[in-house]
């Protein structure tokens, strides 16, 4: 059995994880995340418990709140805020608190990618892919997607872009993936319908495109 990679691309709260769960129930397979290794790296960088950090980053409210366990010295804090387009913010002369979401961005964009390359987290994810369907519920960076095409072949990588009313990429470093230049088959789905209809559309798409 080959490894099939289905990249789910959409704004926060567009239902990527929920959709992955229902696709697995219907078609079998596993859910994967490009940020899986980033959780580990970020928890280690700030010296916090991994399970605690995952809980903080998956809570829609808490992930945006600066926490005392996540502190950056002035130089790194300013670099992060500049990356986020928030120049001119006040900061503590010693260390300043950041949110769990900001901690993930800091470790990804200012610690690991500059040193290991833009495709680092894509490579880490590729090493975890299993036989059968792998539904990646946080696809947002082309460099991570490119790795999957290189590792598994364009015929076994599919892109599903999820559209849902009231959701945008505003304030997010990701955007909808466009992999036409790689020859990746792509489906745009309306996720404002019953979940069974959305799953059926994707299942039909997969059946038609995979061989």
PDB file of C-alpha atoms in Angstrom:
ATOM      1  CA  UNK A   1       0.000   0.000   0.000  1.00  0.00           C
ATOM      2  CA  UNK A   2       1.315   3.455  -0.915  1.00  0.00           C
ATOM      3  CA  UNK A   3       1.286   6.596   1.186  1.00  0.00           C
ATOM      4  CA  UNK A   4      -1.325   9.159   0.154  1.00  0.00           C
ATOM      5  CA  UNK A   5      -0.917  12.721   1.416  1.00  0.00           C
ATOM      6  CA  UNK A   6      -4.045  14.916   1.498  1.00  0.00           C
ATOM      7  CA  UNK A   7      -3.173  18.507   2.388  1.00  0.00           C
ATOM      8  CA  UNK A   8      -6.041  20.403   4.039  1.00  0.00           C
ATOM      9  CA  UNK A   9      -5.536  24.145   3.603  1.00  0.00           C
ATOM     10  CA  UNK A  10      -7.815  26.757   5.138  1.00  0.00           C
ATOM     11  CA  UNK A  11      -8.012  29.644   7.622  1.00  0.00           C
ATOM     12  CA  UNK A  12      -8.161  29.107  11.399  1.00  0.00           C
ATOM     13  CA  UNK A  13     -11.550  27.733  12.489  1.00  0.00           C
ATOM     14  CA  UNK A  14     -12.483  26.651   8.967  1.00  0.00           C
ATOM     15  CA  UNK A  15     -12.890  23.065  10.194  1.00  0.00           C
ATOM     16  CA  UNK A  16      -9.700  21.360   9.015  1.00  0.00           C
ATOM     17  CA  UNK A  17      -9.258  19.129  12.053  1.00  0.00           C
ATOM     18  CA  UNK A  18     -12.971  18.277  12.268  1.00  0.00           C
ATOM     19  CA  UNK A  19     -13.002  17.435   8.580  1.00  0.00           C
ATOM     20  CA  UNK A  20      -9.908  15.249   8.950  1.00  0.00           C
ATOM     21  CA  UNK A  21     -11.667  13.252  11.690  1.00  0.00           C
ATOM     22  CA  UNK A  22     -14.684  12.598   9.474  1.00  0.00           C
ATOM     23  CA  UNK A  23     -12.544  11.730   6.460  1.00  0.00           C
ATOM     24  CA  UNK A  24     -10.725   9.144   8.558  1.00  0.00           C
ATOM     25  CA  UNK A  25     -14.042   7.649   9.698  1.00  0.00           C
ATOM     26  CA  UNK A  26     -15.201   7.407   6.074  1.00  0.00           C
ATOM     27  CA  UNK A  27     -12.002   6.497   4.244  1.00  0.00           C
ATOM     28  CA  UNK A  28      -9.574   5.300   6.906  1.00  0.00           C
ATOM     29  CA  UNK A  29      -6.145   6.741   7.574  1.00  0.00           C
ATOM     30  CA  UNK A  30      -4.533   9.043  10.116  1.00  0.00           C
ATOM     31  CA  UNK A  31      -4.370  12.762  10.860  1.00  0.00           C
ATOM     32  CA  UNK A  32      -0.978  14.472  10.615  1.00  0.00           C
ATOM     33  CA  UNK A  33       0.216  17.991  11.395  1.00  0.00           C
ATOM     34  CA  UNK A  34       3.242  19.831  10.098  1.00  0.00           C
ATOM     35  CA  UNK A  35       3.477  21.521  13.479  1.00  0.00           C
ATOM     36  CA  UNK A  36       3.730  18.255  15.440  1.00  0.00           C
ATOM     37  CA  UNK A  37       7.500  18.581  15.840  1.00  0.00           C
ATOM     38  CA  UNK A  38       7.136  22.326  16.397  1.00  0.00           C
ATOM     39  CA  UNK A  39       5.183  21.633  19.589  1.00  0.00           C
ATOM     40  CA  UNK A  40       8.142  19.619  20.862  1.00  0.00           C
ATOM     41  CA  UNK A  41      10.750  22.183  19.829  1.00  0.00           C
ATOM     42  CA  UNK A  42       8.809  25.098  21.334  1.00  0.00           C
ATOM     43  CA  UNK A  43       8.143  23.359  24.645  1.00  0.00           C
ATOM     44  CA  UNK A  44      11.831  22.465  24.874  1.00  0.00           C
ATOM     45  CA  UNK A  45      12.972  26.002  23.975  1.00  0.00           C
ATOM     46  CA  UNK A  46      10.903  27.572  26.762  1.00  0.00           C
ATOM     47  CA  UNK A  47      11.448  24.715  29.205  1.00  0.00           C
ATOM     48  CA  UNK A  48       7.764  23.872  29.699  1.00  0.00           C
ATOM     49  CA  UNK A  49       5.878  20.578  29.797  1.00  0.00           C
ATOM     50  CA  UNK A  50       4.907  19.387  26.314  1.00  0.00           C
ATOM     51  CA  UNK A  51       1.406  18.211  27.250  1.00  0.00           C
ATOM     52  CA  UNK A  52       0.717  21.518  29.043  1.00  0.00           C
ATOM     53  CA  UNK A  53       1.945  23.495  26.052  1.00  0.00           C
ATOM     54  CA  UNK A  54      -0.276  21.560  23.625  1.00  0.00           C
ATOM     55  CA  UNK A  55      -3.294  22.318  25.791  1.00  0.00           C
ATOM     56  CA  UNK A  56      -2.406  26.010  25.841  1.00  0.00           C
ATOM     57  CA  UNK A  57      -1.950  26.226  22.079  1.00  0.00           C
ATOM     58  CA  UNK A  58      -5.150  24.377  21.184  1.00  0.00           C
ATOM     59  CA  UNK A  59      -7.416  26.503  23.380  1.00  0.00           C
ATOM     60  CA  UNK A  60      -8.812  29.248  21.126  1.00  0.00           C
ATOM     61  CA  UNK A  61      -8.707  31.834  23.914  1.00  0.00           C
ATOM     62  CA  UNK A  62      -5.627  30.899  25.930  1.00  0.00           C
ATOM     63  CA  UNK A  63      -3.384  30.558  22.861  1.00  0.00           C
ATOM     64  CA  UNK A  64      -3.666  34.343  22.353  1.00  0.00           C
ATOM     65  CA  UNK A  65      -2.896  35.298  25.988  1.00  0.00           C
ATOM     66  CA  UNK A  66       0.684  36.151  27.094  1.00  0.00           C
ATOM     67  CA  UNK A  67       1.794  33.692  29.766  1.00  0.00           C
ATOM     68  CA  UNK A  68       4.441  33.945  32.473  1.00  0.00           C
ATOM     69  CA  UNK A  69       5.910  30.607  31.429  1.00  0.00           C
ATOM     70  CA  UNK A  70       6.709  31.989  27.968  1.00  0.00           C
ATOM     71  CA  UNK A  71       9.212  34.833  28.247  1.00  0.00           C
ATOM     72  CA  UNK A  72      11.575  36.474  25.773  1.00  0.00           C
ATOM     73  CA  UNK A  73      14.448  38.919  26.398  1.00  0.00           C
ATOM     74  CA  UNK A  74      14.140  42.385  24.772  1.00  0.00           C
ATOM     75  CA  UNK A  75      16.017  41.704  21.514  1.00  0.00           C
ATOM     76  CA  UNK A  76      14.114  38.516  20.687  1.00  0.00           C
ATOM     77  CA  UNK A  77      10.818  40.089  21.777  1.00  0.00           C
ATOM     78  CA  UNK A  78      11.314  43.034  19.423  1.00  0.00           C
ATOM     79  CA  UNK A  79      12.279  40.696  16.557  1.00  0.00           C
ATOM     80  CA  UNK A  80       9.088  38.711  17.081  1.00  0.00           C
ATOM     81  CA  UNK A  81       6.869  41.784  17.195  1.00  0.00           C
ATOM     82  CA  UNK A  82       8.483  43.150  14.039  1.00  0.00           C
ATOM     83  CA  UNK A  83       7.830  39.820  12.309  1.00  0.00           C
ATOM     84  CA  UNK A  84       4.189  40.111  13.361  1.00  0.00           C
ATOM     85  CA  UNK A  85       3.987  43.674  12.077  1.00  0.00           C
ATOM     86  CA  UNK A  86       3.710  45.130  15.585  1.00  0.00           C
ATOM     87  CA  UNK A  87       6.667  47.505  15.721  1.00  0.00           C
ATOM     88  CA  UNK A  88       6.715  50.165  18.424  1.00  0.00           C
ATOM     89  CA  UNK A  89       5.207  47.967  21.151  1.00  0.00           C
ATOM     90  CA  UNK A  90       6.259  48.455  24.769  1.00  0.00           C
ATOM     91  CA  UNK A  91       8.479  45.819  26.351  1.00  0.00           C
ATOM     92  CA  UNK A  92      10.036  44.986  29.683  1.00  0.00           C
ATOM     93  CA  UNK A  93      13.730  45.768  30.139  1.00  0.00           C
ATOM     94  CA  UNK A  94      14.329  42.224  31.386  1.00  0.00           C
ATOM     95  CA  UNK A  95      11.896  39.768  29.772  1.00  0.00           C
ATOM     96  CA  UNK A  96       8.422  40.056  28.270  1.00  0.00           C
ATOM     97  CA  UNK A  97       5.594  37.526  28.191  1.00  0.00           C
ATOM     98  CA  UNK A  98       4.311  36.179  24.884  1.00  0.00           C
ATOM     99  CA  UNK A  99       1.318  34.034  23.980  1.00  0.00           C
ATOM    100  CA  UNK A 100       1.502  30.321  23.084  1.00  0.00           C
ATOM    101  CA  UNK A 101       0.730  31.157  19.455  1.00  0.00           C
ATOM    102  CA  UNK A 102       3.519  33.751  19.406  1.00  0.00           C
ATOM    103  CA  UNK A 103       5.881  31.227  20.992  1.00  0.00           C
ATOM    104  CA  UNK A 104       5.194  28.796  18.131  1.00  0.00           C
ATOM    105  CA  UNK A 105       5.816  31.515  15.545  1.00  0.00           C
ATOM    106  CA  UNK A 106       9.017  32.623  17.266  1.00  0.00           C
ATOM    107  CA  UNK A 107      10.547  29.147  17.401  1.00  0.00           C
ATOM    108  CA  UNK A 108       9.449  28.318  13.863  1.00  0.00           C
ATOM    109  CA  UNK A 109      10.329  31.515  12.028  1.00  0.00           C
ATOM    110  CA  UNK A 110      13.179  32.961  14.118  1.00  0.00           C
ATOM    111  CA  UNK A 111      14.888  29.900  15.579  1.00  0.00           C
ATOM    112  CA  UNK A 112      14.550  26.780  13.418  1.00  0.00           C
ATOM    113  CA  UNK A 113      13.817  27.884   9.846  1.00  0.00           C
ATOM    114  CA  UNK A 114      16.735  30.341   9.664  1.00  0.00           C
ATOM    115  CA  UNK A 115      19.055  27.564  10.786  1.00  0.00           C
ATOM    116  CA  UNK A 116      17.513  24.423   9.292  1.00  0.00           C
ATOM    117  CA  UNK A 117      15.715  25.787   6.211  1.00  0.00           C
ATOM    118  CA  UNK A 118      12.172  26.723   5.258  1.00  0.00           C
ATOM    119  CA  UNK A 119      11.285  23.086   4.569  1.00  0.00           C
ATOM    120  CA  UNK A 120      12.441  21.789   7.967  1.00  0.00           C
ATOM    121  CA  UNK A 121       9.013  21.034   9.439  1.00  0.00           C
ATOM    122  CA  UNK A 122       7.858  19.524   6.157  1.00  0.00           C
ATOM    123  CA  UNK A 123      10.788  17.111   6.277  1.00  0.00           C
ATOM    124  CA  UNK A 124      10.007  16.212   9.878  1.00  0.00           C
ATOM    125  CA  UNK A 125       6.391  15.474   8.939  1.00  0.00           C
ATOM    126  CA  UNK A 126       7.375  13.426   5.885  1.00  0.00           C
ATOM    127  CA  UNK A 127       9.309  11.067   8.146  1.00  0.00           C
ATOM    128  CA  UNK A 128       6.112  10.285  10.087  1.00  0.00           C
ATOM    129  CA  UNK A 129       3.778   9.561   7.154  1.00  0.00           C
ATOM    130  CA  UNK A 130       2.148   6.124   7.277  1.00  0.00           C
ATOM    131  CA  UNK A 131       0.865   3.641   4.706  1.00  0.00           C
ATOM    132  CA  UNK A 132      -2.584   4.632   3.457  1.00  0.00           C
ATOM    133  CA  UNK A 133      -4.277   8.013   3.831  1.00  0.00           C
ATOM    134  CA  UNK A 134      -2.484  10.803   5.681  1.00  0.00           C
ATOM    135  CA  UNK A 135      -4.735  13.851   6.191  1.00  0.00           C
ATOM    136  CA  UNK A 136      -2.560  16.865   7.018  1.00  0.00           C
ATOM    137  CA  UNK A 137      -4.832  19.290   8.880  1.00  0.00           C
ATOM    138  CA  UNK A 138      -2.555  22.348   9.031  1.00  0.00           C
ATOM    139  CA  UNK A 139      -1.151  22.787   5.519  1.00  0.00           C
ATOM    140  CA  UNK A 140      -0.253  26.426   4.918  1.00  0.00           C
ATOM    141  CA  UNK A 141       3.341  26.789   3.741  1.00  0.00           C
ATOM    142  CA  UNK A 142       4.379  25.853   0.205  1.00  0.00           C
ATOM    143  CA  UNK A 143       7.866  24.766   1.308  1.00  0.00           C
ATOM    144  CA  UNK A 144       6.367  22.091   3.587  1.00  0.00           C
ATOM    145  CA  UNK A 145       4.051  20.879   0.813  1.00  0.00           C
ATOM    146  CA  UNK A 146       6.868  20.720  -1.721  1.00  0.00           C
ATOM    147  CA  UNK A 147       8.684  18.222   0.471  1.00  0.00           C
ATOM    148  CA  UNK A 148       5.707  15.845   0.328  1.00  0.00           C
ATOM    149  CA  UNK A 149       5.670  15.985  -3.471  1.00  0.00           C
ATOM    150  CA  UNK A 150       9.413  15.294  -3.579  1.00  0.00           C
ATOM    151  CA  UNK A 151       9.193  12.432  -1.091  1.00  0.00           C
ATOM    152  CA  UNK A 152       5.993  10.706  -2.253  1.00  0.00           C
ATOM    153  CA  UNK A 153       5.422  11.840  -5.843  1.00  0.00           C
ATOM    154  CA  UNK A 154       2.895  14.284  -7.272  1.00  0.00           C
ATOM    155  CA  UNK A 155       0.458  11.458  -8.054  1.00  0.00           C
ATOM    156  CA  UNK A 156       0.087  10.668  -4.334  1.00  0.00           C
ATOM    157  CA  UNK A 157      -0.310  14.236  -3.022  1.00  0.00           C
ATOM    158  CA  UNK A 158      -3.664  16.031  -3.159  1.00  0.00           C
ATOM    159  CA  UNK A 159      -4.622  19.534  -2.012  1.00  0.00           C
ATOM    160  CA  UNK A 160      -8.028  20.404  -0.558  1.00  0.00           C
ATOM    161  CA  UNK A 161      -8.709  24.099   0.108  1.00  0.00           C
ATOM    162  CA  UNK A 162     -11.457  24.643   2.667  1.00  0.00           C
ATOM    163  CA  UNK A 163     -13.690  27.715   2.488  1.00  0.00           C
ATOM    164  CA  UNK A 164     -15.980  28.713   5.351  1.00  0.00           C
ATOM    165  CA  UNK A 165     -17.917  31.910   5.924  1.00  0.00           C
ATOM    166  CA  UNK A 166     -16.509  34.178   8.633  1.00  0.00           C
ATOM    167  CA  UNK A 167     -12.970  32.736   8.528  1.00  0.00           C
ATOM    168  CA  UNK A 168      -9.896  34.496   7.138  1.00  0.00           C
ATOM    169  CA  UNK A 169      -6.110  34.368   7.285  1.00  0.00           C
ATOM    170  CA  UNK A 170      -5.964  37.832   8.859  1.00  0.00           C
ATOM    171  CA  UNK A 171      -3.200  37.904  11.483  1.00  0.00           C
ATOM    172  CA  UNK A 172      -1.927  34.488  10.361  1.00  0.00           C
ATOM    173  CA  UNK A 173       1.413  33.831   8.664  1.00  0.00           C
ATOM    174  CA  UNK A 174      -0.172  31.202   6.401  1.00  0.00           C
ATOM    175  CA  UNK A 175      -2.470  31.483   3.391  1.00  0.00           C
ATOM    176  CA  UNK A 176      -4.290  29.174   0.994  1.00  0.00           C
ATOM    177  CA  UNK A 177      -1.821  26.905  -0.737  1.00  0.00           C
ATOM    178  CA  UNK A 178      -1.489  27.127  -4.522  1.00  0.00           C
ATOM    179  CA  UNK A 179       0.452  24.138  -5.824  1.00  0.00           C
ATOM    180  CA  UNK A 180      -0.435  24.340  -9.505  1.00  0.00           C
ATOM    181  CA  UNK A 181       3.241  24.928 -10.316  1.00  0.00           C
ATOM    182  CA  UNK A 182       3.967  21.459  -8.936  1.00  0.00           C
ATOM    183  CA  UNK A 183       1.113  19.792 -10.792  1.00  0.00           C
ATOM    184  CA  UNK A 184      -0.750  18.880  -7.591  1.00  0.00           C
ATOM    185  CA  UNK A 185      -4.457  18.114  -8.100  1.00  0.00           C
ATOM    186  CA  UNK A 186      -6.549  20.618  -6.140  1.00  0.00           C
ATOM    187  CA  UNK A 187     -10.139  20.748  -4.896  1.00  0.00           C
ATOM    188  CA  UNK A 188     -11.862  23.805  -3.414  1.00  0.00           C
ATOM    189  CA  UNK A 189     -14.695  22.857  -1.055  1.00  0.00           C
ATOM    190  CA  UNK A 190     -17.467  24.872   0.571  1.00  0.00           C
ATOM    191  CA  UNK A 191     -17.525  23.947   4.260  1.00  0.00           C
ATOM    192  CA  UNK A 192     -20.768  25.759   5.011  1.00  0.00           C
ATOM    193  CA  UNK A 193     -22.728  22.563   4.394  1.00  0.00           C
ATOM    194  CA  UNK A 194     -23.449  19.337   6.230  1.00  0.00           C
ATOM    195  CA  UNK A 195     -20.154  17.609   6.963  1.00  0.00           C
ATOM    196  CA  UNK A 196     -21.294  14.428   5.195  1.00  0.00           C
ATOM    197  CA  UNK A 197     -21.670  16.358   1.914  1.00  0.00           C
ATOM    198  CA  UNK A 198     -18.184  17.843   2.228  1.00  0.00           C
ATOM    199  CA  UNK A 199     -16.668  14.430   2.984  1.00  0.00           C
ATOM    200  CA  UNK A 200     -18.458  12.920  -0.008  1.00  0.00           C
ATOM    201  CA  UNK A 201     -17.055  15.590  -2.323  1.00  0.00           C
ATOM    202  CA  UNK A 202     -13.524  14.945  -1.083  1.00  0.00           C
ATOM    203  CA  UNK A 203     -13.946  11.160  -1.252  1.00  0.00           C
ATOM    204  CA  UNK A 204     -15.079  11.446  -4.888  1.00  0.00           C
ATOM    205  CA  UNK A 205     -12.149  13.755  -5.645  1.00  0.00           C
ATOM    206  CA  UNK A 206      -9.688  11.278  -4.148  1.00  0.00           C
ATOM    207  CA  UNK A 207     -11.212   8.367  -6.041  1.00  0.00           C
ATOM    208  CA  UNK A 208     -10.947  10.237  -9.329  1.00  0.00           C
ATOM    209  CA  UNK A 209      -7.418  11.570  -8.853  1.00  0.00           C
ATOM    210  CA  UNK A 210      -5.598   8.632  -7.250  1.00  0.00           C
ATOM    211  CA  UNK A 211      -4.503   5.665  -9.291  1.00  0.00           C
TER     212      UNK A 211
END
